[in-house]
Amino acid sequence: MKRILVLGCTGSIGSQTIDIARNLKDQFQIAGVACGKNRDAVTKLCAEFNCEGTVFAEDGIDGIRKLVEKSNADIAVNGIAGASGLEPSMIVLENGMDLALANKETVVMAWPIVKDFARQHNANIIPVDSEHSAIFNLVQKIGSENLSELIITASGGPFRTFTKDQLEKVTVEQALNHPTWSMGPKITIDSASLANKGLEVIEASRLFDFSPDKVKVVVHPQSLVHSLVRTKDGMMYAQISDPDMRHPIYGALVWPEYKETYLNPFDLFDHEMTFFAPRMDDFPMLSLAYKCSQLNGSYTIAFNAANEIAVQAFIDKKCRFTEIPKIVSNTLQKDWSKTPDCIDMVYETDALVRIEAEKSLNIICGGK
């Protein structure tokens, strides 16, 4: 029986983790739950699973720390969205607990520090994003020393076929209507702008120790192929399943084993699979992410923080969809070359970037 701690229990990843535990009670026990604001939801889950819980907005980071320490969990699923998910990742690793990681910012903002921390505390990090979960499994089977490229798939979002003029008129409501995945608002908008794929390029480069130019992106609207790898002899290998996040979550929970599950196996019949090159000029967030990944320093922190400010401004209808990359690009003009050597410095840089991003927002969007 594996004990699971669920951080971000009311979000998409957290809710699907709980679904797995409900359906596989002989394999998993929920050892603790945490969310941002919904005290009622946490109370109900604690009653259902007879576990401890905490609400981040009320209990703060100390609530997470106490929950992790008391949970006696074998693995924690971090589905917390945004930069606020970084410190909980560190707390999990500090306690020598394996981390099933869906929080991109842990890798994008502080991977060298996080990686060393995990090694010091003998804890494993298993990626939960469908793309990185796929690469993780393929790398384990084939060996990274045999690979020449990593290929991440992107659905292309709801605006894959939009013209430049159409992109100028995109509404928040349109951006929140993803064609294949059910996710939270921020990641859904990031998917529409390809910022999410940019973050995934940074993640893949760091998680698997590949230079950014060896991480490619291909648009695959059906979201059935979750990622591919190319071996040195030119052959390509893919992981294929229905677009259901419970597959990579379950894979992380049972790692390093492969076990039968209640989820339906993928059937190849009656499925169309198409692949296209990403439109980098029309969706510049992807090229900005590549640039930041190459520059290193604190540029990936800057990319992430500026994007968070810009996306929130778009949600609040303070800027247009096409102004998101302009805000980010303007913020990246500052010097972010200093490499953080501790988590406090990561957060200090993050805070500085947000101030600059707000300035960029005011410059580009004026009095909107």
CSV table of C-alpha atoms in Angstrom, one decimal:
chain,number,residue,atom,x,y,z
A,1,MET,CA,0.0,0.0,0.0
A,2,LYS,CA,1.6,3.3,-1.1
A,3,ARG,CA,0.8,6.4,0.8
A,4,ILE,CA,0.2,9.5,-1.3
A,5,LEU,CA,0.4,13.2,-0.3
A,6,VAL,CA,-1.6,15.4,-2.8
A,7,LEU,CA,-0.5,19.0,-3.0
A,8,GLY,CA,-3.1,21.0,-5.1
A,9,CYS,CA,-5.8,18.5,-4.3
A,10,THR,CA,-8.7,20.6,-5.9
A,11,GLY,CA,-6.9,21.3,-9.1
A,12,SER,CA,-6.8,19.2,-12.3
A,13,ILE,CA,-3.8,17.0,-11.3
A,14,GLY,CA,-4.8,16.7,-7.7
A,15,SER,CA,-8.4,15.7,-8.5
A,16,GLN,CA,-7.3,13.1,-10.9
A,17,THR,CA,-4.8,11.7,-8.4
A,18,ILE,CA,-7.7,11.4,-5.9
A,19,ASP,CA,-9.7,9.6,-8.6
A,20,ILE,CA,-6.9,7.0,-9.0
A,21,ALA,CA,-6.8,6.5,-5.2
A,22,ARG,CA,-10.6,6.0,-5.1
A,23,ASN,CA,-10.5,3.4,-7.8
A,24,LEU,CA,-7.5,1.6,-6.6
A,25,LYS,CA,-7.9,1.4,-2.8
A,26,ASP,CA,-5.9,-1.8,-2.6
A,27,GLN,CA,-2.9,0.0,-4.0
A,28,PHE,CA,-3.0,3.6,-2.7
A,29,GLN,CA,-3.9,5.5,0.5
A,30,ILE,CA,-4.3,9.3,0.6
A,31,ALA,CA,-2.0,10.4,3.4
A,32,GLY,CA,-2.7,14.1,3.3
A,33,VAL,CA,-4.1,16.8,1.1
A,34,ALA,CA,-3.5,20.5,0.5
A,35,CYS,CA,-5.0,23.2,-1.6
A,36,GLY,CA,-4.9,27.0,-2.1
A,37,LYS,CA,-8.2,28.3,-0.7
A,38,ASN,CA,-11.0,25.8,-0.6
A,39,ARG,CA,-11.3,24.8,3.1
A,40,ASP,CA,-14.6,23.0,2.6
A,41,ALA,CA,-13.0,20.7,-0.1
A,42,VAL,CA,-10.1,19.9,2.1
A,43,THR,CA,-12.3,19.1,5.1
A,44,LYS,CA,-14.4,16.7,3.0
A,45,LEU,CA,-11.4,15.0,1.6
A,46,CYS,CA,-9.9,14.6,5.0
A,47,ALA,CA,-13.1,13.0,6.3
A,48,GLU,CA,-13.3,10.7,3.3
A,49,PHE,CA,-9.7,9.5,3.5
A,50,ASN,CA,-9.1,9.9,7.3
A,51,CYS,CA,-6.1,12.1,6.7
A,52,GLU,CA,-4.6,15.5,7.5
A,53,GLY,CA,-5.1,18.6,5.4
A,54,THR,CA,-4.0,22.2,5.0
A,55,VAL,CA,-5.1,25.3,3.1
A,56,PHE,CA,-2.2,27.4,1.8
A,57,ALA,CA,-3.9,30.7,1.8
A,58,GLU,CA,-4.7,30.4,5.5
A,59,ASP,CA,-2.0,28.2,6.9
A,60,GLY,CA,0.9,29.4,4.8
A,61,ILE,CA,4.0,27.4,4.0
A,62,ASP,CA,4.2,26.2,7.6
A,63,GLY,CA,1.0,24.4,7.0
A,64,ILE,CA,2.6,22.5,4.1
A,65,ARG,CA,5.7,21.8,6.1
A,66,LYS,CA,3.7,20.3,9.0
A,67,LEU,CA,1.5,18.3,6.6
A,68,VAL,CA,4.5,16.8,4.8
A,69,GLU,CA,6.2,15.9,8.1
A,70,LYS,CA,3.1,14.3,9.6
A,71,SER,CA,1.9,12.5,6.5
A,72,ASN,CA,4.5,9.7,6.5
A,73,ALA,CA,3.8,9.5,2.8
A,74,ASP,CA,5.8,7.5,0.3
A,75,ILE,CA,5.3,10.0,-2.6
A,76,ALA,CA,3.9,13.5,-3.0
A,77,VAL,CA,2.1,14.7,-6.1
A,78,ASN,CA,2.8,18.4,-6.6
A,79,GLY,CA,0.0,19.8,-8.7
A,80,ILE,CA,0.2,23.3,-7.3
A,81,ALA,CA,0.1,25.9,-10.1
A,82,GLY,CA,2.7,28.6,-10.5
A,83,ALA,CA,5.8,29.8,-8.6
A,84,SER,CA,4.1,29.0,-5.3
A,85,GLY,CA,4.7,25.3,-6.0
A,86,LEU,CA,8.5,25.6,-5.7
A,87,GLU,CA,8.9,25.7,-2.0
A,88,PRO,CA,6.5,22.8,-1.4
A,89,SER,CA,8.6,20.7,-3.8
A,90,MET,CA,11.7,21.5,-1.7
A,91,ILE,CA,9.9,20.6,1.5
A,92,VAL,CA,8.9,17.2,0.1
A,93,LEU,CA,12.4,16.5,-1.0
A,94,GLU,CA,13.9,17.7,2.3
A,95,ASN,CA,11.8,14.9,4.0
A,96,GLY,CA,13.3,12.3,1.7
A,97,MET,CA,10.0,11.7,-0.1
A,98,ASP,CA,9.7,10.9,-3.7
A,99,LEU,CA,8.2,13.7,-5.8
A,100,ALA,CA,5.7,13.2,-8.6
A,101,LEU,CA,6.1,16.6,-10.2
A,102,ALA,CA,3.5,18.5,-12.2
A,103,ASN,CA,4.7,21.9,-11.1
A,104,LYS,CA,6.7,23.3,-14.0
A,105,GLU,CA,8.1,26.2,-12.0
A,106,THR,CA,10.1,23.8,-9.8
A,107,VAL,CA,12.2,22.9,-12.8
A,108,VAL,CA,12.0,26.2,-14.8
A,109,MET,CA,13.0,28.4,-11.8
A,110,ALA,CA,15.4,26.4,-9.8
A,111,TRP,CA,16.4,23.0,-11.3
A,112,PRO,CA,20.1,23.0,-10.5
A,113,ILE,CA,19.3,23.7,-6.8
A,114,VAL,CA,16.3,21.3,-6.8
A,115,LYS,CA,18.3,18.5,-8.5
A,116,ASP,CA,21.2,18.8,-5.9
A,117,PHE,CA,18.7,18.9,-3.1
A,118,ALA,CA,17.0,15.7,-4.2
A,119,ARG,CA,20.3,13.9,-4.5
A,120,GLN,CA,21.3,15.0,-1.0
A,121,HIS,CA,18.1,13.7,0.5
A,122,ASN,CA,18.0,10.5,-1.6
A,123,ALA,CA,14.7,11.4,-3.1
A,124,ASN,CA,13.4,10.7,-6.7
A,125,ILE,CA,11.7,13.2,-9.0
A,126,ILE,CA,9.3,11.6,-11.4
A,127,PRO,CA,7.7,14.0,-14.0
A,128,VAL,CA,3.9,14.0,-14.3
A,129,ASP,CA,3.4,16.3,-17.3
A,130,SER,CA,2.2,14.0,-20.1
A,131,GLU,CA,5.1,15.0,-22.4
A,132,HIS,CA,7.9,14.6,-19.8
A,133,SER,CA,6.3,11.5,-18.4
A,134,ALA,CA,6.5,10.0,-22.0
A,135,ILE,CA,10.1,11.1,-22.4
A,136,PHE,CA,11.0,9.8,-18.9
A,137,ASN,CA,9.7,6.3,-19.8
A,138,LEU,CA,11.3,6.3,-23.3
A,139,VAL,CA,14.7,7.4,-21.9
A,140,GLN,CA,14.5,4.7,-19.2
A,141,LYS,CA,13.8,2.0,-21.9
A,142,ILE,CA,16.3,3.2,-24.5
A,143,GLY,CA,19.0,5.1,-22.5
A,144,SER,CA,19.8,8.8,-22.9
A,145,GLU,CA,23.2,7.9,-24.3
A,146,ASN,CA,21.5,6.4,-27.3
A,147,LEU,CA,19.4,9.5,-28.1
A,148,SER,CA,20.0,12.4,-30.4
A,149,GLU,CA,16.8,14.4,-30.0
A,150,LEU,CA,13.8,14.8,-27.7
A,151,ILE,CA,10.5,15.7,-29.5
A,152,ILE,CA,7.7,17.2,-27.5
A,153,THR,CA,4.2,17.3,-29.0
A,154,ALA,CA,1.9,20.3,-28.7
A,155,SER,CA,-1.9,20.3,-29.4
A,156,GLY,CA,-1.4,23.8,-30.9
A,157,GLY,CA,-4.3,25.0,-28.7
A,158,PRO,CA,-7.6,26.5,-29.9
A,159,PHE,CA,-5.9,29.0,-32.2
A,160,ARG,CA,-3.6,26.7,-34.2
A,161,THR,CA,-5.2,27.8,-37.5
A,162,PHE,CA,-6.0,31.4,-36.6
A,163,THR,CA,-4.6,34.2,-38.9
A,164,LYS,CA,-2.6,37.1,-37.3
A,165,ASP,CA,-5.7,39.3,-37.6
A,166,GLN,CA,-7.8,36.7,-35.8
A,167,LEU,CA,-5.2,36.3,-33.1
A,168,GLU,CA,-5.5,40.1,-32.4
A,169,LYS,CA,-9.2,39.6,-31.5
A,170,VAL,CA,-9.0,36.5,-29.3
A,171,THR,CA,-11.1,36.7,-26.2
A,172,VAL,CA,-10.4,35.2,-22.8
A,173,GLU,CA,-13.4,32.9,-23.2
A,174,GLN,CA,-12.0,31.5,-26.5
A,175,ALA,CA,-8.6,31.0,-24.9
A,176,LEU,CA,-10.0,29.0,-22.0
A,177,ASN,CA,-11.7,26.6,-24.4
A,178,HIS,CA,-9.0,24.0,-25.0
A,179,PRO,CA,-9.7,21.4,-27.8
A,180,THR,CA,-8.4,18.3,-26.1
A,181,TRP,CA,-7.3,18.8,-22.5
A,182,SER,CA,-9.2,19.9,-19.3
A,183,MET,CA,-6.8,22.1,-17.3
A,184,GLY,CA,-6.8,25.1,-15.0
A,185,PRO,CA,-7.2,28.6,-16.6
A,186,LYS,CA,-3.5,29.7,-16.5
A,187,ILE,CA,-2.1,26.5,-18.1
A,188,THR,CA,-5.0,26.6,-20.7
A,189,ILE,CA,-4.1,30.1,-21.8
A,190,ASP,CA,-0.4,29.1,-21.8
A,191,SER,CA,-1.3,26.2,-24.1
A,192,ALA,CA,-3.1,28.7,-26.4
A,193,SER,CA,-0.1,31.0,-26.6
A,194,LEU,CA,2.5,28.1,-26.7
A,195,ALA,CA,4.1,29.5,-23.6
A,196,ASN,CA,3.3,26.2,-22.0
A,197,LYS,CA,5.2,24.4,-24.7
A,198,GLY,CA,8.1,26.8,-24.1
A,199,LEU,CA,8.1,26.0,-20.4
A,200,GLU,CA,8.2,22.3,-21.4
A,201,VAL,CA,11.2,22.8,-23.7
A,202,ILE,CA,13.0,24.3,-20.7
A,203,GLU,CA,11.9,21.5,-18.5
A,204,ALA,CA,12.9,18.8,-20.9
A,205,SER,CA,16.3,20.3,-21.5
A,206,ARG,CA,16.9,20.3,-17.7
A,207,LEU,CA,15.2,17.1,-16.6
A,208,PHE,CA,17.0,15.0,-19.2
A,209,ASP,CA,20.2,17.0,-19.6
A,210,PHE,CA,19.8,17.8,-23.3
A,211,SER,CA,20.8,21.1,-24.9
A,212,PRO,CA,17.8,23.2,-25.9
A,213,ASP,CA,18.6,22.9,-29.6
A,214,LYS,CA,18.2,19.1,-29.2
A,215,VAL,CA,14.6,19.5,-27.9
A,216,LYS,CA,12.1,19.9,-30.7
A,217,VAL,CA,8.4,20.8,-30.8
A,218,VAL,CA,5.9,19.3,-33.2
A,219,VAL,CA,2.2,20.3,-33.3
A,220,HIS,CA,-0.1,17.3,-33.0
A,221,PRO,CA,-3.7,18.4,-32.6
A,222,GLN,CA,-5.1,15.0,-31.5
A,223,SER,CA,-2.8,14.8,-28.4
A,224,LEU,CA,-2.4,11.0,-28.7
A,225,VAL,CA,1.3,10.9,-29.1
A,226,HIS,CA,2.6,12.6,-26.0
A,227,SER,CA,6.3,12.8,-26.9
A,228,LEU,CA,8.9,11.1,-29.0
A,229,VAL,CA,12.6,10.4,-29.0
A,230,ARG,CA,15.0,10.0,-31.9
A,231,THR,CA,17.9,7.5,-31.5
A,232,LYS,CA,21.3,8.2,-32.9
A,233,ASP,CA,20.5,5.9,-35.9
A,234,GLY,CA,17.7,8.2,-36.9
A,235,MET,CA,14.8,6.1,-35.7
A,236,MET,CA,11.9,7.6,-33.7
A,237,TYR,CA,10.0,6.1,-30.8
A,238,ALA,CA,6.8,7.4,-29.3
A,239,GLN,CA,4.5,7.0,-26.3
A,240,ILE,CA,0.8,6.9,-27.3
A,241,SER,CA,-2.3,7.0,-25.2
A,242,ASP,CA,-5.6,8.8,-24.9
A,243,PRO,CA,-5.3,12.4,-23.6
A,244,ASP,CA,-6.0,11.5,-20.0
A,245,MET,CA,-3.7,12.8,-17.3
A,246,ARG,CA,-4.5,9.9,-15.1
A,247,HIS,CA,-2.1,7.8,-17.3
A,248,PRO,CA,1.1,9.8,-16.5
A,249,ILE,CA,-0.1,10.3,-12.8
A,250,TYR,CA,-0.6,6.6,-12.4
A,251,GLY,CA,2.8,5.9,-14.0
A,252,ALA,CA,4.5,8.2,-11.6
A,253,LEU,CA,2.7,6.6,-8.6
A,254,VAL,CA,3.8,3.1,-9.4
A,255,TRP,CA,7.3,3.9,-10.7
A,256,PRO,CA,9.6,2.1,-11.2
A,257,GLU,CA,7.1,-0.7,-11.8
A,258,TYR,CA,4.5,-1.1,-14.6
A,259,LYS,CA,1.1,-2.3,-13.3
A,260,GLU,CA,-2.3,-2.9,-14.7
A,261,THR,CA,-4.8,-0.1,-14.2
A,262,TYR,CA,-8.5,0.5,-14.4
A,263,LEU,CA,-7.9,3.0,-17.3
A,264,ASN,CA,-8.9,1.9,-20.8
A,265,PRO,CA,-5.9,0.8,-23.0
A,266,PHE,CA,-5.4,2.8,-26.2
A,267,ASP,CA,-6.9,1.4,-29.3
A,268,LEU,CA,-5.2,2.4,-32.6
A,269,PHE,CA,-8.2,1.9,-34.8
A,270,ASP,CA,-10.3,4.8,-36.1
A,271,HIS,CA,-7.8,7.5,-34.9
A,272,GLU,CA,-6.2,10.1,-37.1
A,273,MET,CA,-2.8,11.4,-36.2
A,274,THR,CA,-1.4,14.5,-37.9
A,275,PHE,CA,1.8,16.5,-37.3
A,276,PHE,CA,2.7,20.1,-38.2
A,277,ALA,CA,5.6,22.5,-37.5
A,278,PRO,CA,4.8,25.2,-34.9
A,279,ARG,CA,4.2,28.7,-36.2
A,280,MET,CA,7.0,30.4,-34.2
A,281,ASP,CA,6.4,33.8,-35.7
A,282,ASP,CA,2.7,33.9,-34.9
A,283,PHE,CA,3.3,32.3,-31.4
A,284,PRO,CA,6.5,34.0,-30.3
A,285,MET,CA,6.3,32.7,-26.7
A,286,LEU,CA,7.9,29.5,-27.9
A,287,SER,CA,10.9,31.2,-29.4
A,288,LEU,CA,11.3,33.4,-26.3
A,289,ALA,CA,11.5,30.2,-24.2
A,290,TYR,CA,14.2,28.7,-26.4
A,291,LYS,CA,16.2,31.9,-26.1
A,292,CYS,CA,15.9,32.0,-22.3
A,293,SER,CA,16.8,28.3,-22.1
A,294,GLN,CA,20.0,29.0,-24.1
A,295,LEU,CA,20.9,32.1,-22.0
A,296,ASN,CA,20.4,30.3,-18.7
A,297,GLY,CA,21.3,32.6,-15.7
A,298,SER,CA,17.9,33.8,-14.3
A,299,TYR,CA,16.3,34.2,-17.8
A,300,THR,CA,14.1,31.2,-17.3
A,301,ILE,CA,12.9,32.7,-14.0
A,302,ALA,CA,12.2,35.9,-15.9
A,303,PHE,CA,10.3,34.2,-18.7
A,304,ASN,CA,8.1,32.4,-16.2
A,305,ALA,CA,7.3,35.3,-13.9
A,306,ALA,CA,6.7,37.8,-16.7
A,307,ASN,CA,4.4,35.3,-18.4
A,308,GLU,CA,2.4,34.9,-15.2
A,309,ILE,CA,1.9,38.6,-14.9
A,310,ALA,CA,0.9,38.9,-18.6
A,311,VAL,CA,-1.5,36.0,-18.5
A,312,GLN,CA,-3.2,37.4,-15.4
A,313,ALA,CA,-3.5,40.8,-17.2
A,314,PHE,CA,-5.1,39.0,-20.1
A,315,ILE,CA,-7.6,37.2,-17.8
A,316,ASP,CA,-8.4,40.5,-16.2
A,317,LYS,CA,-8.9,42.0,-19.7
A,318,LYS,CA,-6.1,44.5,-19.2
A,319,CYS,CA,-4.2,43.4,-22.3
A,320,ARG,CA,-4.9,41.5,-25.6
A,321,PHE,CA,-3.8,37.9,-26.2
A,322,THR,CA,-1.1,39.1,-28.7
A,323,GLU,CA,0.3,41.5,-26.1
A,324,ILE,CA,1.3,38.6,-23.8
A,325,PRO,CA,4.5,37.9,-25.7
A,326,LYS,CA,5.2,41.7,-26.0
A,327,ILE,CA,5.1,42.1,-22.3
A,328,VAL,CA,7.3,39.1,-21.7
A,329,SER,CA,9.8,40.2,-24.5
A,330,ASN,CA,10.0,43.7,-23.1
A,331,THR,CA,10.7,42.4,-19.6
A,332,LEU,CA,13.4,40.1,-20.9
A,333,GLN,CA,15.4,43.1,-22.2
A,334,LYS,CA,16.7,43.7,-18.7
A,335,ASP,CA,19.8,41.9,-17.5
A,336,TRP,CA,18.8,38.6,-15.9
A,337,SER,CA,22.2,36.9,-16.3
A,338,LYS,CA,23.0,36.3,-12.7
A,339,THR,CA,22.6,32.6,-11.7
A,340,PRO,CA,20.8,32.1,-8.3
A,341,ASP,CA,22.7,29.9,-5.8
A,342,CYS,CA,19.9,29.4,-3.3
A,343,ILE,CA,16.1,29.3,-3.2
A,344,ASP,CA,15.9,32.8,-1.5
A,345,MET,CA,17.7,34.3,-4.5
A,346,VAL,CA,15.3,32.5,-6.9
A,347,TYR,CA,12.4,34.2,-5.1
A,348,GLU,CA,14.2,37.6,-5.0
A,349,THR,CA,14.7,37.4,-8.7
A,350,ASP,CA,11.1,36.3,-9.3
A,351,ALA,CA,9.9,39.3,-7.3
A,352,LEU,CA,12.1,41.7,-9.2
A,353,VAL,CA,10.9,40.3,-12.6
A,354,ARG,CA,7.3,40.8,-11.6
A,355,ILE,CA,7.9,44.4,-10.8
A,356,GLU,CA,9.5,44.9,-14.2
A,357,ALA,CA,6.7,42.9,-15.9
A,358,GLU,CA,4.1,45.2,-14.4
A,359,LYS,CA,6.1,48.2,-15.8
A,360,SER,CA,6.1,46.5,-19.2
A,361,LEU,CA,2.4,45.9,-19.0
A,362,ASN,CA,1.8,49.6,-18.3
A,363,ILE,CA,4.2,50.6,-21.2
A,364,ILE,CA,2.6,48.3,-23.7
A,365,CYS,CA,-1.0,48.4,-22.7
A,366,GLY,CA,-1.3,51.9,-21.3
A,367,GLY,CA,-4.5,52.7,-19.6
A,368,LYS,CA,-6.5,49.6,-20.7
